[in-house]
Coordinates of C-alpha atoms and ligand atoms in Angstrom, one line a residue:
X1 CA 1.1 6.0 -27.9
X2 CA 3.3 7.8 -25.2
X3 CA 6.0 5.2 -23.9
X4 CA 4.8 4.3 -20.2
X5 CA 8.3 5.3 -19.1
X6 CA 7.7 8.9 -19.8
X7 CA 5.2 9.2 -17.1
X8 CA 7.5 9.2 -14.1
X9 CA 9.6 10.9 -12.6
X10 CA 13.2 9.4 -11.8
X11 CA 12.9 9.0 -7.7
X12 CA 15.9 11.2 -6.3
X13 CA 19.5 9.7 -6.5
X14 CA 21.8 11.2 -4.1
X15 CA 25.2 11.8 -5.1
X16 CA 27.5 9.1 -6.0
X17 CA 23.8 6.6 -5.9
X18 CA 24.2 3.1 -8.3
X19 CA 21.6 2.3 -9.8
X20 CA 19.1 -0.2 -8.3
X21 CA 18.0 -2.5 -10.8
X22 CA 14.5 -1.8 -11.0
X23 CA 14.9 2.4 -9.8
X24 CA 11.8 3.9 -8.8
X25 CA 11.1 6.1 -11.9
X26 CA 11.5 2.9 -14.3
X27 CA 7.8 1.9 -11.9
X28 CA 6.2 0.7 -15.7
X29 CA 5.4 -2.8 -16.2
X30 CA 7.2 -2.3 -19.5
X31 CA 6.4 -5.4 -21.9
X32 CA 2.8 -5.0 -21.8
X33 CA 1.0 -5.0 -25.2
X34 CA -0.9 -2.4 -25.2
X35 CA -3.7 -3.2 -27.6
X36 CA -6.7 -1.2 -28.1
X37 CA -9.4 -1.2 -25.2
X38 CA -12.0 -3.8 -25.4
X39 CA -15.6 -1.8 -25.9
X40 CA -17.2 -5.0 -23.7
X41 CA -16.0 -6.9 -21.2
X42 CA -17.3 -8.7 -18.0
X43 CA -15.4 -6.8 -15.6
X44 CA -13.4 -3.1 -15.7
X45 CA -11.2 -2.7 -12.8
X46 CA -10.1 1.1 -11.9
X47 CA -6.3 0.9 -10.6
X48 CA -2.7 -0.5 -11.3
X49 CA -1.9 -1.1 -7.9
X50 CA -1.7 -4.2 -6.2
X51 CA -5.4 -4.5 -5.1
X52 CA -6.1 -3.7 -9.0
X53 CA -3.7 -5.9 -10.6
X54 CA -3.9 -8.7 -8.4
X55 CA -8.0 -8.8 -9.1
X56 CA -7.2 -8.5 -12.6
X57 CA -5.1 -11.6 -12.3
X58 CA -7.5 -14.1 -10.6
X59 CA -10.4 -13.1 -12.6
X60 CA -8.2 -14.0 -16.0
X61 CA -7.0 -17.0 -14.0
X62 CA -11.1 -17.9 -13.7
X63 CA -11.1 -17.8 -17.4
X64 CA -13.4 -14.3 -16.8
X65 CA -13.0 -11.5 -19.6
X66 CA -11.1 -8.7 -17.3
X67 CA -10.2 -5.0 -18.4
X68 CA -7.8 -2.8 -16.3
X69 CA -7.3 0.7 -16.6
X70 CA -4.4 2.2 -14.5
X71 CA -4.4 6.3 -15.2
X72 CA -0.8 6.4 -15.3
X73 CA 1.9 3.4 -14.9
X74 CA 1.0 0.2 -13.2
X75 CA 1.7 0.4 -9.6
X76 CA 3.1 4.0 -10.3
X77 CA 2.0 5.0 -6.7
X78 CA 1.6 3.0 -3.5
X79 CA 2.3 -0.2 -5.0
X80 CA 5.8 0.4 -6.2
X81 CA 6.9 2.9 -3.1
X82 CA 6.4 0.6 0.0
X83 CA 8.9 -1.0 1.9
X84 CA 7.1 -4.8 0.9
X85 CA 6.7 -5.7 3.7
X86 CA 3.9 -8.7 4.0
X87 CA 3.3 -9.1 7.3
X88 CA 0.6 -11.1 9.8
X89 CA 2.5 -9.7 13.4
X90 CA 1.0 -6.9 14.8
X91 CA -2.0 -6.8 12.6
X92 CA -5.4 -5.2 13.4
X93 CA -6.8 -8.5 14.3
X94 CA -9.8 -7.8 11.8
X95 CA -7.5 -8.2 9.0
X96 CA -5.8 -11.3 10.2
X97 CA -7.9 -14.0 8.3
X98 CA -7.2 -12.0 5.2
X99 CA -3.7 -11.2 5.7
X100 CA -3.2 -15.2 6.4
X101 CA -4.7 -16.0 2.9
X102 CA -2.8 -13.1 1.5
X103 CA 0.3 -14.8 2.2
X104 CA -0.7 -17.9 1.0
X105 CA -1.4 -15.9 -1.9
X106 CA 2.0 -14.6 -2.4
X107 CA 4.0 -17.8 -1.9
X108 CA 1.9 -19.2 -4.9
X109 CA 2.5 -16.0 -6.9
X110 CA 6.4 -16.2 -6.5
X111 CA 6.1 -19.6 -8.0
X112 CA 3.8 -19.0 -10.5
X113 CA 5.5 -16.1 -11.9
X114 CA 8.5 -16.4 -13.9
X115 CA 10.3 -13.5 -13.0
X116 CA 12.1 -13.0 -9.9
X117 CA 9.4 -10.3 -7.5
X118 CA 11.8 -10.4 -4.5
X119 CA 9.8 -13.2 -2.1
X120 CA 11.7 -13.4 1.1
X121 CA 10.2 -15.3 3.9
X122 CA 13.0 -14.7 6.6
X123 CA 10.5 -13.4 9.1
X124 CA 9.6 -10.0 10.6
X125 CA 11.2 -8.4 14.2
X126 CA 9.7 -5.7 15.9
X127 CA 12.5 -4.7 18.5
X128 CA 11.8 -3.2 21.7
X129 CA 13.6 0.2 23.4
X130 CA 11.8 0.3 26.4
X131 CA 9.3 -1.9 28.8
X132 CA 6.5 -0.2 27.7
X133 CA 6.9 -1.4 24.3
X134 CA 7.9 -4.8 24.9
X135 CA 4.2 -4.6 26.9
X136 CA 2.7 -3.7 23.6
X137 CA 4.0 -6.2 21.6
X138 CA 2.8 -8.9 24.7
X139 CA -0.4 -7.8 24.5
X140 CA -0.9 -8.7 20.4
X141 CA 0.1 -12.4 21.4
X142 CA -2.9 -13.6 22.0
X143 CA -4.4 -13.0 18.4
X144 CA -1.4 -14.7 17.1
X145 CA -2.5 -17.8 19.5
X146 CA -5.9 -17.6 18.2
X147 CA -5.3 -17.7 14.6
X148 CA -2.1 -20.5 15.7
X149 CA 0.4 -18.0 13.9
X150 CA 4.2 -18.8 14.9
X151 CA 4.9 -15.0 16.4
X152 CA 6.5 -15.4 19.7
X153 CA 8.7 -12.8 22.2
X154 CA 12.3 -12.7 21.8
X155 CA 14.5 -12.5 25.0
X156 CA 17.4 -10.0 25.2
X157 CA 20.0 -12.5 24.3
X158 CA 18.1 -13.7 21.5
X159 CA 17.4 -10.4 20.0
X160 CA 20.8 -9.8 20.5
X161 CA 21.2 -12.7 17.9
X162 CA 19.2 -12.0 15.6
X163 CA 20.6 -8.9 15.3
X164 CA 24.3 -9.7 15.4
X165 CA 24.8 -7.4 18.5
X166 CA 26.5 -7.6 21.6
X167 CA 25.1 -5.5 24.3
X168 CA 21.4 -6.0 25.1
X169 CA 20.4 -2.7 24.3
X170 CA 16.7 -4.0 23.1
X171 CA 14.0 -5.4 25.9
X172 CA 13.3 -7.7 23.3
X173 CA 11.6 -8.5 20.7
X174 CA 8.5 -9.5 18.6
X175 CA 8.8 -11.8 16.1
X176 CA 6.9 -13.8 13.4
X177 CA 9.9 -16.2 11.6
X178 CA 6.8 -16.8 8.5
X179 CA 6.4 -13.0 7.9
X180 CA 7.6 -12.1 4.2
X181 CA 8.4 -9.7 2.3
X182 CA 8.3 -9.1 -1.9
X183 CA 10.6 -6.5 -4.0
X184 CA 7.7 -3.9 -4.6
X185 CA 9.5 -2.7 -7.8
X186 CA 9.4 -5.8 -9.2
X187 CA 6.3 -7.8 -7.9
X188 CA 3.0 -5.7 -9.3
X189 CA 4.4 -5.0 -12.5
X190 CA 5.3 -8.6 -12.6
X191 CA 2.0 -10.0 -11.9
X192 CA 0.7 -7.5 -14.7
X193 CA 2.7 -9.2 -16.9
X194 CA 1.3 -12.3 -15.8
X195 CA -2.2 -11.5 -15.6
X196 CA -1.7 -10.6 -19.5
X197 CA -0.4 -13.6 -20.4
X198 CA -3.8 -15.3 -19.0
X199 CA -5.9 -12.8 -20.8
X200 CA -6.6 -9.8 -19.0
X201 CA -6.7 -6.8 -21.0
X202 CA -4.2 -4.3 -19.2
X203 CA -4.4 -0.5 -20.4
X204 CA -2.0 2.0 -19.3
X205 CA -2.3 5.7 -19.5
X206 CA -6.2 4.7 -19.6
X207 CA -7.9 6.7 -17.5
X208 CA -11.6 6.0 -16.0
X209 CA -14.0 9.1 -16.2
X210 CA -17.2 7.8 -14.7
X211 CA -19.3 5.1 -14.6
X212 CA -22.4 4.3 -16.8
X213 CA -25.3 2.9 -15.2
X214 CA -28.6 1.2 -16.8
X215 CA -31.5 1.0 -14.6
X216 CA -29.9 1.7 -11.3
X217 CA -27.3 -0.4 -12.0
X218 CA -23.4 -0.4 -13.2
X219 CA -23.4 -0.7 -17.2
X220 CA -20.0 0.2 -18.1
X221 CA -17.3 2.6 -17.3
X222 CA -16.1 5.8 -19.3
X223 CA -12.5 6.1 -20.1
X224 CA -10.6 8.4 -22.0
X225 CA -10.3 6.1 -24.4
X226 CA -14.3 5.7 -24.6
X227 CA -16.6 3.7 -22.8
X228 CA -16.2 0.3 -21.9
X229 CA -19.4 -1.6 -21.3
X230 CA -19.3 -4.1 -18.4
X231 CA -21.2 -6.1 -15.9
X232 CA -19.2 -5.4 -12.8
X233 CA -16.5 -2.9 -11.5
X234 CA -14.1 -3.0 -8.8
X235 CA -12.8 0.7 -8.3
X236 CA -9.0 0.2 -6.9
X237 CA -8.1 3.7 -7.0
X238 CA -5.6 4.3 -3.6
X239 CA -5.5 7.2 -2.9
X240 CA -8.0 8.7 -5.8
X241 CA -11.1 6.2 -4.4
X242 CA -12.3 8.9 -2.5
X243 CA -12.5 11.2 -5.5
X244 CA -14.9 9.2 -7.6
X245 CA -16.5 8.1 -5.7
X246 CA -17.5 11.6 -4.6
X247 CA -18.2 12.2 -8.2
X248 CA -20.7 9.1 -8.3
X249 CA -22.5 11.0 -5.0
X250 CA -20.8 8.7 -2.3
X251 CA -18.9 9.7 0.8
X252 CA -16.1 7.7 1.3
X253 CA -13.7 9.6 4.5
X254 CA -10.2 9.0 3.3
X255 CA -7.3 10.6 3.5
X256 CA -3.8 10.9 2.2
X257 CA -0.8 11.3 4.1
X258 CA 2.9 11.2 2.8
X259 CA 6.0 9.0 3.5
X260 CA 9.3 9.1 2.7
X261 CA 11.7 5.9 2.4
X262 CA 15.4 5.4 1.7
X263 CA 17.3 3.4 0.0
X264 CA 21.2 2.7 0.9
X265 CA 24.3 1.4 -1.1
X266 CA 25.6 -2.0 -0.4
X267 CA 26.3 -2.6 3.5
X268 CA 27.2 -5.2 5.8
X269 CA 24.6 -8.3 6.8
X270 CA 22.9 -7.5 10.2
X271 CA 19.9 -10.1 9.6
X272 CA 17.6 -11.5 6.6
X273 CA 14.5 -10.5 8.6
X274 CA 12.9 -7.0 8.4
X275 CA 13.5 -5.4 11.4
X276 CA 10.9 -2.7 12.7
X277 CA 11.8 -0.2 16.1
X278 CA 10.0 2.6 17.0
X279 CA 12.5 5.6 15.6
X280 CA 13.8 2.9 12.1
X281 CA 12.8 0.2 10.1
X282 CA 15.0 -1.5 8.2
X283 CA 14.9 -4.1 5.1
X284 CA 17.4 -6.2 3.8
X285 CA 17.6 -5.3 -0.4
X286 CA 18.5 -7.8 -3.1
X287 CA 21.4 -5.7 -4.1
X288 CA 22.9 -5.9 -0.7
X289 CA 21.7 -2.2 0.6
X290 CA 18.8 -1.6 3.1
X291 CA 15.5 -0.2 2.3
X292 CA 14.9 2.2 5.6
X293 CA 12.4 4.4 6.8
X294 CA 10.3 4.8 10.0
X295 CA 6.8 3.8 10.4
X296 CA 4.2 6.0 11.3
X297 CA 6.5 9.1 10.2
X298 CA 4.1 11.0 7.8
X299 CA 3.2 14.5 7.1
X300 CA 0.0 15.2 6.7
X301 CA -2.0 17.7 4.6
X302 CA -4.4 20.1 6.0
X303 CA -7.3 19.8 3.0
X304 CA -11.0 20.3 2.8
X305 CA -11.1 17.0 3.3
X306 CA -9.2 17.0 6.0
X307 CA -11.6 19.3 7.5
X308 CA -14.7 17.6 6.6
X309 CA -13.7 14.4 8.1
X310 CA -11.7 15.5 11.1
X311 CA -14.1 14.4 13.7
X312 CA -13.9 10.8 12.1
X313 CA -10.1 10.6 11.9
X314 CA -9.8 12.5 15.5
X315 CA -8.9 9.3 17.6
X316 CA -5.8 8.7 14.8
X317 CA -4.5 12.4 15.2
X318 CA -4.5 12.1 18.5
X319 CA -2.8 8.8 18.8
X320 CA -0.3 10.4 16.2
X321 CA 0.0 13.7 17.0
X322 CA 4.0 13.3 18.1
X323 CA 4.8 11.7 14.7
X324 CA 2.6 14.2 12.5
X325 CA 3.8 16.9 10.4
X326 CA 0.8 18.6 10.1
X327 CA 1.2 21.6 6.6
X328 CA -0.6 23.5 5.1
X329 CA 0.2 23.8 1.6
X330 CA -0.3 23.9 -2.2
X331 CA -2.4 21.0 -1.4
X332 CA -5.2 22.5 0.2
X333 CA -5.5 25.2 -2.8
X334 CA -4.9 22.0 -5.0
X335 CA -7.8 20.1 -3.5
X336 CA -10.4 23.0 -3.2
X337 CA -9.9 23.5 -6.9
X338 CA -10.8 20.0 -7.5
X339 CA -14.3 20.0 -7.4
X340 CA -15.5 16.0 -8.2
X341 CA -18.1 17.4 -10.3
X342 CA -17.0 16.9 -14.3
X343 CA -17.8 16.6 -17.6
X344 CA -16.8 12.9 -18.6
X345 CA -15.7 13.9 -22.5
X346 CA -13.5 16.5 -20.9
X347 CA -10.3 15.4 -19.1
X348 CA -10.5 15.0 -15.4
X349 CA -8.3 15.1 -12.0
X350 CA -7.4 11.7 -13.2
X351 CA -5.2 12.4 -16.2
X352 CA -4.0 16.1 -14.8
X353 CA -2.1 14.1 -12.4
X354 CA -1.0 10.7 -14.2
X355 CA 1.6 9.2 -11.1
X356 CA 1.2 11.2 -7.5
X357 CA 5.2 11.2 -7.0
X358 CA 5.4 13.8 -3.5
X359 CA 8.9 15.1 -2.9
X360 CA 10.4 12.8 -0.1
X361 CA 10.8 14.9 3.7
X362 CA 15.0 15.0 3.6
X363 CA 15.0 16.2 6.7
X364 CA 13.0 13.7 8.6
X365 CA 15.0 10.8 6.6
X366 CA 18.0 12.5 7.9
X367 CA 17.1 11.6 11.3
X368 CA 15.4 8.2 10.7
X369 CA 19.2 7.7 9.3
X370 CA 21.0 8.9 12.2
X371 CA 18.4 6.9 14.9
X372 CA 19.2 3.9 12.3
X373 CA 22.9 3.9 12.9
X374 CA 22.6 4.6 16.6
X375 CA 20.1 1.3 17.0
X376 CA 21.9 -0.7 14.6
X377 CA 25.9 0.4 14.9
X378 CA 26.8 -2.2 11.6
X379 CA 24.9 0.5 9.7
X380 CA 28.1 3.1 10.6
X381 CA 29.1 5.0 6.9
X382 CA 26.3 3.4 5.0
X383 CA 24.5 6.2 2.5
X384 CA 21.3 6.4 1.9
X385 CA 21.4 6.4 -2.1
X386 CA 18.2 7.4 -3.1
X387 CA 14.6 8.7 -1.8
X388 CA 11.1 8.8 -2.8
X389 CA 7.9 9.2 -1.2
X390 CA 4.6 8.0 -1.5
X391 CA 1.1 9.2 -0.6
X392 CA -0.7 6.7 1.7
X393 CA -4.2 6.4 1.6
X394 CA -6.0 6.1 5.4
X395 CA -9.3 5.2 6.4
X396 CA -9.9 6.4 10.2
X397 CA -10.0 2.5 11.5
X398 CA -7.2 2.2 9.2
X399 CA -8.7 -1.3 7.3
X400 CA -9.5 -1.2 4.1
X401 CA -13.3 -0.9 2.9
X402 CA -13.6 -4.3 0.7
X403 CA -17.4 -5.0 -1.4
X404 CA -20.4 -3.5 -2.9
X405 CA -21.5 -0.1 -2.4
X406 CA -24.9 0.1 -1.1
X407 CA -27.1 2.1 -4.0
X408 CA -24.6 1.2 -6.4
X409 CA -25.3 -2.8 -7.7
X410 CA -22.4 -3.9 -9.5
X411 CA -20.0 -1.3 -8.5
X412 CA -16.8 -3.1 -5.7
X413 CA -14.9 -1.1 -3.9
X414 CA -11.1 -2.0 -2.3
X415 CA -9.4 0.6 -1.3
X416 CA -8.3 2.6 2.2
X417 CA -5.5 0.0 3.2
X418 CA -3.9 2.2 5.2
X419 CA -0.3 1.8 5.1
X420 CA -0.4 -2.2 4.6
X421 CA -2.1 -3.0 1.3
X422 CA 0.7 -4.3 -0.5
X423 CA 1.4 -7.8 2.2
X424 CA -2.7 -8.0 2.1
X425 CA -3.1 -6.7 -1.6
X426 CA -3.5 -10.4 -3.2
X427 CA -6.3 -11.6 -1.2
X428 CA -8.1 -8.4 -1.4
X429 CA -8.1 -9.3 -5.6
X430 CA -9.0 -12.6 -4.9
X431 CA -12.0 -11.5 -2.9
X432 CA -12.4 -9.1 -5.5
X433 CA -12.5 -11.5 -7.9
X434 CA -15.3 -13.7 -6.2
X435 CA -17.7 -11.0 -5.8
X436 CA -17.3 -10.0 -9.0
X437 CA -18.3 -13.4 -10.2
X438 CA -20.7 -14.2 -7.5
X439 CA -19.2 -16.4 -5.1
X440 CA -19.1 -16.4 -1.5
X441 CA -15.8 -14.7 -0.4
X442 CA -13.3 -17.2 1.6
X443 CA -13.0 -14.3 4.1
X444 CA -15.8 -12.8 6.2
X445 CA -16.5 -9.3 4.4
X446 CA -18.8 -7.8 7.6
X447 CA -15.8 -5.3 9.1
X448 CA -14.4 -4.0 6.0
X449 CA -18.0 -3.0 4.5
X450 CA -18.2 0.2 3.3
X451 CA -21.6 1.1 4.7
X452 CA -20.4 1.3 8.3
X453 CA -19.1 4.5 7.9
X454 CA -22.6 5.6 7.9
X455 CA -23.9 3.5 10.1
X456 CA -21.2 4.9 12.6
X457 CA -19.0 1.6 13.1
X458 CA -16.2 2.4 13.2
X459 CA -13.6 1.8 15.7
X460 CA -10.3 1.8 15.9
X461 CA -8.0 -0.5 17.8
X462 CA -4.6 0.3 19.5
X463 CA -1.3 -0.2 17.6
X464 CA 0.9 -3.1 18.3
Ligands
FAD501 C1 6.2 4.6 1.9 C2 5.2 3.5 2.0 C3 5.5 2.3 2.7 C4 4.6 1.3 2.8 N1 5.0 0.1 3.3 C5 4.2 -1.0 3.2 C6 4.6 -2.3 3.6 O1 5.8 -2.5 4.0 N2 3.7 -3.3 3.6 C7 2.4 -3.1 3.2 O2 1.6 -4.1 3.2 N3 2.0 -1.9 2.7 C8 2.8 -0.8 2.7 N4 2.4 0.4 2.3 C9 1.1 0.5 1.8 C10 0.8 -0.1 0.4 O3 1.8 0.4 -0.5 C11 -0.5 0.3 -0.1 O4 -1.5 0.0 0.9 C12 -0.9 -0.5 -1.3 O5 0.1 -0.4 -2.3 C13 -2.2 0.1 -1.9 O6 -2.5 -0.5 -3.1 P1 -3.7 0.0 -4.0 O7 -3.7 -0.9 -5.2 O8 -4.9 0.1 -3.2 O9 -3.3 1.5 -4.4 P2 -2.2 2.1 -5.4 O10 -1.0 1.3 -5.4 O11 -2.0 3.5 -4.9 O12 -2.8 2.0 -6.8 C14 -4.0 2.7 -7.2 C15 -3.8 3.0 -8.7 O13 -5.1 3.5 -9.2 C16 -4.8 4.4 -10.2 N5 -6.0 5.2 -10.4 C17 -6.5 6.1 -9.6 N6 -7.6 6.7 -10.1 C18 -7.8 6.1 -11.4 C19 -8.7 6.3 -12.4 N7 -9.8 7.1 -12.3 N8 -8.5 5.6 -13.6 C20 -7.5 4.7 -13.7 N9 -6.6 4.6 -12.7 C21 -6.7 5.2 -11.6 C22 -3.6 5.2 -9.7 O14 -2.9 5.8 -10.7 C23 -2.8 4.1 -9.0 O15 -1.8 3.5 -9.8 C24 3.3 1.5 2.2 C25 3.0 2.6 1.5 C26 3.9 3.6 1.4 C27 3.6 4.9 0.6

């Protein structure tokens, strides 16, 4: 069987770049056994990422025979290229219940787990450049009061502090001291290897063709392996949900857009927090550098489906449109060549493209690295030592679609979280998990159903 580590490609060091201990291209989670795949088991989930694995690991925590097939590497997209930041400030308020478990979640998973996944909980600042913003970030205080979250506005002089700064340049800030963050390198792969050890059967290089169904209802799932029969499955594609489920005849409007991130060489302390302003973001690493990038800085591919869901995703290009860089490109030839009708004992879009790895936008990080060092003067001669990119998949209310599929008994979807799936990632798997066994979810369901796409429900709320 082909080494995992084969699949990627190495993310791109820039010259005189050390080597992070976990670089991008090594995203594999690299002990796993790899043992034949099961022909039965209760439940198949479709996806490595951290909405797959995490699934993966409460159902095999529940004692309930689990079988994941990830195409490529587990979390060799999303999963392994986000900034890991887990985060309740400034959330669509929809999400908050979720988001609150999730990081329940992920304080028990950093002390289950026996390897190190990065957990931080130094808290998250979103800084403020002008009133307007500062305005913004006022206005989200009232969900943080109603859900008793400990997110609170900053002063000038206290911003100043956090930040080890002198000169008030910031309005303020927002900031949640119980935010966290996790080393996304490190963390899915690790909870793979955990979910293993409990029993869940973990298949790399696996790819899932189709579904069978039996009387209406799901029966099993195709691979390129074979088939796996099964009573449930929870289809935690990212960025390739949209795709299948087109081929299984349902219209699910989400698209992908790209971001770039940086990594920097060791440089000097500002603060332990995360630290978010509207023109950089910054991270502090485990190996004393900085993870930066800018939020909301994404190019965006003009594809046929682009164009057949523009109307839905119109409000989100419009709030956008200064940040977009709209292209048209290889991908729209790409995309109309990949019809989501196909033979299942032929290979499929699937395995042609085993890890989405976009080339990261130099330029753009060029200036998300100058704006960093003019906000932040301590970051003055630090590199960036390496970039990658990563292909986000958006929904256009930008939460996720969590549950069953009407038409479709026994087939669960979580996907489409929009740019912050990894902080919420755990608790969609756990909710995952309890459909898939038939419990009542801890979290109310009702706004992330997929059906209300079609029922027309969808709205999307202002940005914090
Ligand atoms: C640059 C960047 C920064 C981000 N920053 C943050 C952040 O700070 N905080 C945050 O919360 N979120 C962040 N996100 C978003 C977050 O990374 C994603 O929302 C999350 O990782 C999505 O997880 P997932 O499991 O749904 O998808 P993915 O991680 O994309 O995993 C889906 C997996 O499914 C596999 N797959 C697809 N089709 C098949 C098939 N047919 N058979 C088998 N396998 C299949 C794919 O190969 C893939 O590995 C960021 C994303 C990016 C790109």
């Amino acid at each position: 069987m082909l080494e995992p580590r084969d699949l990627t490609r190495r993310g791109e060091q820039l010259a005189g770049a050390e080597e992070a201990d976990e670089a991008v291209g090594k995203r594999t989670a690299g002990a796993l056994r790899m043992n034949a795949l099961p022909q039965t088991s209760e439940v198949v989930v479709i996806g490595g990422g951290v909405a797959g694995v995490s699934t993966a690991y409460y159902l095999a925590m529940a004692g309930v025979p689990v079988v994941l097939c990830e195409k490529g590497v587990i979390a060799g997209e999303q999963s392994s290229r986000n900034w890991g930041w887990i985060r309740k400030q400034g959330r669509d308020p929809r999400e908050l219940p979720a988001i609150i478990l999730a990081l329940r979640l992920w304080e028990k998973i950093a002390h289950e787990l026996t390897e190190n996944i990065g957990w931080t909980k130094d808290g998250i600042a979103y800084v403020a450049e002008t009133d307007a913003e500062l305005a913004r970030f006022e206005r989200w205080l009232p969900h943080a009061r109603e859900h008793q979250l400990d997110t609170r506005l900053l002063s000038p002089v206290e911003t100043d502090a956090l930040l080890r700064q002198g000169k008030q340049r910031f309005k303020g800030a927002l900031f949640t001291p119980s935010d966290a963050r996790a080393d996304p390198r490190r963390a899915v792969a690790a909870l793979a290897r955990a979910a293993e050890a409990l029993g869940a059967s973990i298949h790399e290089k696996s790819a899932v063709r189709s579904l069978e169904t039996e009387a209406g209802k799901v029966a099993g799932v195709l691979t390129e392996h074979g088939p796996v029969a099964c009573r449930a499955v929870v289809l935690a594609a990212g960025a390739w949900s949209a795709l299948f489920l087109r081929h299984l005849g349902f219209e699910l409007p989400q698209l992908k857009v790209k971001a770039s991130v940086q990594r920097t060489g060791m440089a000097p302390l500002i603060t332990e927090s995360a630290v978010g302003a509207s023109r950089a973001a910054f991270g502090r690493r485990q190996d004393g550098g900085y993870t930066i990038a800018r939020s909301g800085a994404v190019t965006f591919d003009i594809t046929p489906a682009a164009l057949r869901h523009f109307r839905a995703f119109l409000p989100a290009l419009k709030e956008k449109w200064g940040d977009l860089k709209l292209r048209v490109g290889r991908r729209f030839v790409d995309e109309l060549t990949t019809s989501a009708s196909w033979k299942a004992d032929r290979p499929t879009p699937f395995e042609r493209t085993r890890v989405l790895d976009p080339v990261p936008d130099h330029k753009g990080l060029d200036q998300v690295m100058r704006d960093a060092v003019d906000l932040f003067p301590q970051l003055d001669g630090v590199r960036p030592v390496e970039r990658w990119a990563g292909m986000i998949d958006v929904t256009p209310d930008e939460i996720p679609v969590l549950g069953g599929v009407d038409g479709m008994p026994g087939l669960l979807v979580a996907t489409g979280f929009s740019g912050h799936g990894f902080g919420i990632g755990p608790a969609a798997g756990y909710l995952m998990a309890q459909l898939a066994v038939g419990e009542t979810p801890a979290v109310d369901l009702h706004p992330f159903r997929f059906a209300r796409f079609a029922e027309g429900d969808v709205t999307r709320l202002p940005e914090t």
